[in-house]
Amino acid sequence: QSALTQPASVSGSPGQSITISCTGTSTDVGGYNYVSWYQQHPGKAPKLIIHDVSDRPSGISNRFSGSKSGNTASLTISGLQAEDEGDYYCGSYTTRGSLGWVFGGGTKLTVL
Amino acid sequence: EVQLVESGGDLVQPGGSLRLSCEASGFTFSIYWMSWVRQAPGKGLEWVANINQDGSEKYYVDSVKGRFTVSRDKAKNSLFLQMNTLRAEDTAVYYCARSPSPAKSDSWGQGTLVIVSS
């Protein structure tokens, strides 16, 4: 069982917007602004798309945005494109149990 | 260009040991935290361990504490993961990742596969 909870799957049509939630507790998501999001395509390594809740690394499209409210972080992808299809993982710094890093179980995004 | 190249993955019997290596290039290795993250077949990401810039701080997920040891060699620009007393549930692709801070990674290697099976 993952420390952070994500929906198993989401879907949307090209051009639409989708939001993926990531729920934790006050010892991780809610307690620190150290939430990051990763995109992973089949057979590939994860790629950082959002860090520190809402910051985009250089080269990442502004169609990707992040936010946080309480113990829940969210990733929004606007203007869905076919190449956005893949798995998305949230991660957060944690002080629960092992001091370190926890991930969500991942969300499979299907572009219809 | 940042490059992280893992090696050392193999098929090993339960109870056995393995040492993973990650050779870094294209950036100043000594100023970054480094992390190991694994992904079991068909499963999600799981953080395994990380180490600070000079190796004085090391953190592990509970399931590997006492069995795995993370280390780094500044002269060789390399990160290591010594894995002992391996279990079937350690079977995964192990990724080396550059970490600007302890709980995020902005560059990942291609991964190396560890299979623990008799």
mmCIF file of C-alpha atoms in Angstrom:
data_model
loop_
_atom_site.group_PDB
_atom_site.id
_atom_site.type_symbol
_atom_site.label_atom_id
_atom_site.label_comp_id
_atom_site.label_asym_id
_atom_site.label_seq_id
_atom_site.Cartn_x
_atom_site.Cartn_y
_atom_site.Cartn_z
ATOM 1 C CA GLN A 1 0.000 0.000 0.000
ATOM 2 C CA SER A 2 1.419 3.334 -1.100
ATOM 3 C CA ALA A 3 1.833 6.170 1.356
ATOM 4 C CA LEU A 4 0.152 8.656 -0.984
ATOM 5 C CA THR A 5 -3.199 7.946 -2.624
ATOM 6 C CA GLN A 6 -3.811 8.576 -6.321
ATOM 7 C CA PRO A 7 -6.665 7.465 -8.558
ATOM 8 C CA ALA A 8 -5.715 4.383 -10.537
ATOM 9 C CA SER A 9 -6.782 5.895 -13.831
ATOM 10 C CA VAL A 10 -8.080 9.030 -15.489
ATOM 11 C CA SER A 11 -8.980 9.760 -19.076
ATOM 12 C CA GLY A 12 -9.745 12.685 -21.309
ATOM 13 C CA SER A 13 -10.099 13.681 -24.918
ATOM 14 C CA PRO A 14 -7.553 15.742 -26.832
ATOM 15 C CA GLY A 15 -7.839 19.397 -25.916
ATOM 16 C CA GLN A 16 -9.574 18.754 -22.627
ATOM 17 C CA SER A 17 -8.149 19.258 -19.127
ATOM 18 C CA ILE A 18 -7.725 16.600 -16.469
ATOM 19 C CA THR A 19 -6.695 16.706 -12.840
ATOM 20 C CA ILE A 20 -4.939 13.983 -10.859
ATOM 21 C CA SER A 21 -5.125 14.112 -7.083
ATOM 22 C CA CYS A 22 -2.532 12.948 -4.577
ATOM 23 C CA THR A 23 -3.671 12.618 -0.978
ATOM 24 C CA GLY A 24 -1.365 12.226 1.981
ATOM 25 C CA THR A 25 -1.210 13.414 5.546
ATOM 26 C CA SER A 26 0.239 16.227 7.615
ATOM 27 C CA THR A 27 3.523 14.297 7.813
ATOM 28 C CA ASP A 28 4.074 14.495 4.071
ATOM 29 C CA VAL A 29 1.937 16.390 1.508
ATOM 30 C CA GLY A 30 0.202 18.622 4.045
ATOM 31 C CA GLY A 31 3.271 19.444 6.077
ATOM 32 C CA TYR A 32 5.778 20.461 3.445
ATOM 33 C CA ASN A 33 5.868 22.169 0.064
ATOM 34 C CA TYR A 34 8.021 19.369 -1.309
ATOM 35 C CA VAL A 35 5.561 17.670 -3.639
ATOM 36 C CA SER A 36 6.793 16.592 -7.048
ATOM 37 C CA TRP A 37 5.160 14.935 -10.050
ATOM 38 C CA TYR A 38 6.678 12.504 -12.543
ATOM 39 C CA GLN A 39 5.552 11.330 -15.962
ATOM 40 C CA GLN A 40 6.535 7.848 -17.092
ATOM 41 C CA HIS A 41 6.031 6.306 -20.493
ATOM 42 C CA PRO A 42 6.188 2.516 -20.934
ATOM 43 C CA GLY A 43 9.700 1.163 -20.670
ATOM 44 C CA LYS A 44 11.147 4.593 -19.905
ATOM 45 C CA ALA A 45 12.543 6.288 -16.831
ATOM 46 C CA PRO A 46 10.361 8.753 -14.913
ATOM 47 C CA LYS A 47 10.581 12.411 -15.875
ATOM 48 C CA LEU A 48 10.153 15.299 -13.461
ATOM 49 C CA ILE A 49 7.336 17.613 -14.572
ATOM 50 C CA ILE A 50 6.469 19.543 -11.384
ATOM 51 C CA HIS A 51 8.497 20.145 -8.226
ATOM 52 C CA ASP A 52 7.963 21.999 -4.982
ATOM 53 C CA VAL A 53 4.174 21.773 -5.485
ATOM 54 C CA SER A 54 3.859 24.066 -8.494
ATOM 55 C CA ASP A 55 7.230 24.776 -10.124
ATOM 56 C CA ARG A 56 7.954 23.551 -13.624
ATOM 57 C CA PRO A 57 11.474 22.514 -14.613
ATOM 58 C CA SER A 58 12.944 24.168 -17.651
ATOM 59 C CA GLY A 59 11.553 22.659 -20.836
ATOM 60 C CA ILE A 60 8.294 21.410 -19.352
ATOM 61 C CA SER A 61 5.177 22.691 -21.086
ATOM 62 C CA ASN A 62 3.023 25.216 -19.250
ATOM 63 C CA ARG A 63 0.105 22.866 -19.935
ATOM 64 C CA PHE A 64 1.271 21.101 -16.770
ATOM 65 C CA SER A 65 0.484 22.793 -13.467
ATOM 66 C CA GLY A 66 0.494 21.796 -9.821
ATOM 67 C CA SER A 67 -1.245 22.950 -6.679
ATOM 68 C CA LYS A 68 -1.919 21.887 -3.101
ATOM 69 C CA SER A 69 -4.712 22.291 -0.593
ATOM 70 C CA GLY A 70 -4.317 20.795 2.846
ATOM 71 C CA ASN A 71 -3.184 17.181 2.556
ATOM 72 C CA THR A 72 -4.028 16.896 -1.147
ATOM 73 C CA ALA A 73 -1.850 17.906 -4.067
ATOM 74 C CA SER A 74 -3.099 18.072 -7.629
ATOM 75 C CA LEU A 75 -1.630 17.889 -11.107
ATOM 76 C CA THR A 76 -3.611 19.509 -13.905
ATOM 77 C CA ILE A 77 -2.879 18.897 -17.560
ATOM 78 C CA SER A 78 -4.629 21.280 -19.900
ATOM 79 C CA GLY A 79 -5.010 20.973 -23.662
ATOM 80 C CA LEU A 80 -4.506 17.205 -23.544
ATOM 81 C CA GLN A 81 -2.337 15.775 -26.271
ATOM 82 C CA ALA A 82 -1.832 12.183 -27.355
ATOM 83 C CA GLU A 83 1.750 12.210 -26.078
ATOM 84 C CA ASP A 84 0.527 12.967 -22.554
ATOM 85 C CA GLU A 85 -0.730 9.399 -22.263
ATOM 86 C CA GLY A 86 1.251 7.491 -19.668
ATOM 87 C CA ASP A 87 1.667 6.978 -15.937
ATOM 88 C CA TYR A 88 1.904 9.837 -13.471
ATOM 89 C CA TYR A 89 3.331 9.625 -9.971
ATOM 90 C CA CYS A 90 3.311 12.117 -7.147
ATOM 91 C CA GLY A 91 6.051 12.157 -4.536
ATOM 92 C CA SER A 92 6.554 13.990 -1.290
ATOM 93 C CA TYR A 93 9.058 14.492 1.454
ATOM 94 C CA THR A 94 7.911 12.627 4.537
ATOM 95 C CA THR A 95 8.665 12.534 8.226
ATOM 96 C CA ARG A 96 6.452 9.486 8.859
ATOM 97 C CA GLY A 97 8.319 6.259 9.493
ATOM 98 C CA SER A 98 11.390 6.376 7.276
ATOM 99 C CA LEU A 99 12.497 9.975 7.011
ATOM 100 C CA GLY A 100 12.683 10.470 3.299
ATOM 101 C CA TRP A 101 10.519 10.231 0.241
ATOM 102 C CA VAL A 102 7.197 8.605 -0.516
ATOM 103 C CA PHE A 103 5.361 8.110 -3.795
ATOM 104 C CA GLY A 104 1.767 7.645 -4.765
ATOM 105 C CA GLY A 105 0.668 4.437 -6.414
ATOM 106 C CA GLY A 106 0.528 6.076 -9.821
ATOM 107 C CA THR A 107 -2.264 7.132 -12.175
ATOM 108 C CA LYS A 108 -2.624 5.858 -15.714
ATOM 109 C CA LEU A 109 -3.724 8.644 -18.039
ATOM 110 C CA THR A 110 -5.510 7.589 -21.197
ATOM 111 C CA VAL A 111 -6.043 10.110 -23.965
ATOM 112 C CA LEU A 112 -9.207 8.982 -25.745
ATOM 113 C CA GLU B 1 24.117 16.773 -20.789
ATOM 114 C CA VAL B 2 23.337 14.995 -17.545
ATOM 115 C CA GLN B 3 23.906 11.253 -17.812
ATOM 116 C CA LEU B 4 23.347 8.561 -15.216
ATOM 117 C CA VAL B 5 24.274 5.021 -16.180
ATOM 118 C CA GLU B 6 23.406 2.168 -13.841
ATOM 119 C CA SER B 7 24.983 -1.256 -13.909
ATOM 120 C CA GLY B 8 25.220 -4.370 -11.794
ATOM 121 C CA GLY B 9 21.712 -5.725 -12.076
ATOM 122 C CA ASP B 10 21.492 -9.504 -12.336
ATOM 123 C CA LEU B 11 19.610 -12.659 -11.411
ATOM 124 C CA VAL B 12 20.482 -13.621 -7.833
ATOM 125 C CA GLN B 13 19.197 -16.228 -5.422
ATOM 126 C CA PRO B 14 17.266 -15.294 -2.275
ATOM 127 C CA GLY B 15 19.697 -14.457 0.495
ATOM 128 C CA GLY B 16 22.339 -13.388 -1.975
ATOM 129 C CA SER B 17 24.094 -10.060 -2.487
ATOM 130 C CA LEU B 18 24.505 -7.612 -5.322
ATOM 131 C CA ARG B 19 26.209 -4.252 -5.771
ATOM 132 C CA LEU B 20 24.683 -1.691 -8.087
ATOM 133 C CA SER B 21 26.703 1.161 -9.538
ATOM 134 C CA CYS B 22 25.699 4.439 -11.136
ATOM 135 C CA GLU B 23 28.204 6.490 -13.090
ATOM 136 C CA ALA B 24 27.346 10.172 -13.335
ATOM 137 C CA SER B 25 28.519 12.675 -15.918
ATOM 138 C CA GLY B 26 27.585 16.062 -17.309
ATOM 139 C CA PHE B 27 27.179 17.792 -13.942
ATOM 140 C CA THR B 28 29.025 18.502 -10.716
ATOM 141 C CA PHE B 29 28.340 15.255 -8.879
ATOM 142 C CA SER B 30 29.629 16.477 -5.536
ATOM 143 C CA ILE B 31 26.973 19.151 -5.019
ATOM 144 C CA TYR B 32 23.895 16.937 -5.359
ATOM 145 C CA TRP B 33 22.035 14.513 -3.182
ATOM 146 C CA MET B 34 21.633 11.206 -5.002
ATOM 147 C CA SER B 35 18.842 8.662 -4.731
ATOM 148 C CA TRP B 36 17.940 5.088 -5.585
ATOM 149 C CA VAL B 37 14.339 4.447 -6.580
ATOM 150 C CA ARG B 38 12.992 1.063 -7.625
ATOM 151 C CA GLN B 39 10.013 -0.188 -9.582
ATOM 152 C CA ALA B 40 8.812 -3.765 -9.319
ATOM 153 C CA PRO B 41 7.463 -5.276 -12.547
ATOM 154 C CA GLY B 42 4.115 -3.678 -13.363
ATOM 155 C CA LYS B 43 4.136 -1.689 -10.116
ATOM 156 C CA GLY B 44 4.732 1.891 -9.005
ATOM 157 C CA LEU B 45 7.797 3.777 -7.887
ATOM 158 C CA GLU B 46 9.327 3.149 -4.481
ATOM 159 C CA TRP B 47 12.077 5.245 -2.975
ATOM 160 C CA VAL B 48 14.866 3.030 -1.638
ATOM 161 C CA ALA B 49 17.644 5.251 -0.298
ATOM 162 C CA ASN B 50 19.371 8.559 -0.662
ATOM 163 C CA ILE B 51 22.649 10.127 0.343
ATOM 164 C CA ASN B 52 23.753 13.693 0.794
ATOM 165 C CA GLN B 53 26.567 15.478 -0.958
ATOM 166 C CA ASP B 54 29.448 14.300 1.236
ATOM 167 C CA GLY B 55 27.970 10.962 2.270
ATOM 168 C CA SER B 56 27.444 11.964 5.886
ATOM 169 C CA GLU B 57 23.650 11.551 5.724
ATOM 170 C CA LYS B 58 21.975 8.410 4.454
ATOM 171 C CA TYR B 59 18.304 7.475 4.596
ATOM 172 C CA TYR B 60 16.517 4.253 3.734
ATOM 173 C CA VAL B 61 12.983 2.963 3.335
ATOM 174 C CA ASP B 62 12.129 0.698 6.268
ATOM 175 C CA SER B 63 11.986 -2.460 4.155
ATOM 176 C CA VAL B 64 15.697 -2.288 3.255
ATOM 177 C CA LYS B 65 17.183 -0.927 6.492
ATOM 178 C CA GLY B 66 19.972 -3.166 7.716
ATOM 179 C CA ARG B 67 20.228 -4.945 4.361
ATOM 180 C CA PHE B 68 21.092 -2.200 1.855
ATOM 181 C CA THR B 69 23.865 0.393 2.053
ATOM 182 C CA VAL B 70 24.133 3.467 -0.149
ATOM 183 C CA SER B 71 27.509 5.081 -0.769
ATOM 184 C CA ARG B 72 29.229 7.412 -3.207
ATOM 185 C CA ASP B 73 32.709 8.035 -4.546
ATOM 186 C CA LYS B 74 33.447 11.652 -5.415
ATOM 187 C CA ALA B 75 36.620 10.789 -7.329
ATOM 188 C CA LYS B 76 34.770 8.342 -9.559
ATOM 189 C CA ASN B 77 31.551 10.401 -9.841
ATOM 190 C CA SER B 78 29.736 7.259 -8.836
ATOM 191 C CA LEU B 79 26.860 6.148 -6.627
ATOM 192 C CA PHE B 80 26.550 2.646 -5.250
ATOM 193 C CA LEU B 81 23.943 0.436 -3.624
ATOM 194 C CA GLN B 82 25.178 -2.642 -1.779
ATOM 195 C CA MET B 83 22.269 -5.043 -1.411
ATOM 196 C CA ASN B 84 22.562 -7.984 0.999
ATOM 197 C CA THR B 85 20.161 -10.685 2.129
ATOM 198 C CA LEU B 86 18.070 -10.156 -0.980
ATOM 199 C CA ARG B 87 14.438 -11.210 -1.027
ATOM 200 C CA ALA B 88 12.003 -11.970 -3.832
ATOM 201 C CA GLU B 89 10.238 -8.682 -3.103
ATOM 202 C CA ASP B 90 13.432 -6.789 -3.960
ATOM 203 C CA THR B 91 12.936 -7.766 -7.599
ATOM 204 C CA ALA B 92 12.677 -4.518 -9.532
ATOM 205 C CA VAL B 93 14.258 -2.083 -11.915
ATOM 206 C CA TYR B 94 16.548 0.112 -9.833
ATOM 207 C CA TYR B 95 16.939 3.717 -10.942
ATOM 208 C CA CYS B 96 19.725 6.062 -9.949
ATOM 209 C CA ALA B 97 18.539 9.654 -9.748
ATOM 210 C CA ARG B 98 20.046 13.075 -9.195
ATOM 211 C CA SER B 99 18.326 14.901 -6.370
ATOM 212 C CA PRO B 100 18.515 18.701 -6.008
ATOM 213 C CA SER B 101 16.892 18.048 -2.623
ATOM 214 C CA PRO B 102 16.276 14.856 -0.634
ATOM 215 C CA ALA B 103 12.745 14.234 -1.923
ATOM 216 C CA LYS B 104 12.820 15.005 -5.619
ATOM 217 C CA SER B 105 14.868 13.963 -8.613
ATOM 218 C CA ASP B 106 15.363 15.908 -11.820
ATOM 219 C CA SER B 107 17.411 13.370 -13.769
ATOM 220 C CA TRP B 108 17.116 9.601 -13.872
ATOM 221 C CA GLY B 109 19.174 6.783 -15.322
ATOM 222 C CA GLN B 110 17.726 4.113 -17.580
ATOM 223 C CA GLY B 111 17.585 1.609 -14.717
ATOM 224 C CA THR B 112 19.122 -1.775 -14.035
ATOM 225 C CA LEU B 113 17.056 -4.920 -13.450
ATOM 226 C CA VAL B 114 17.503 -7.001 -10.322
ATOM 227 C CA ILE B 115 15.752 -10.368 -10.189
ATOM 228 C CA VAL B 116 15.765 -12.321 -6.956
ATOM 229 C CA SER B 117 14.702 -15.876 -7.632
ATOM 230 C CA SER B 118 15.807 -19.443 -7.093
#
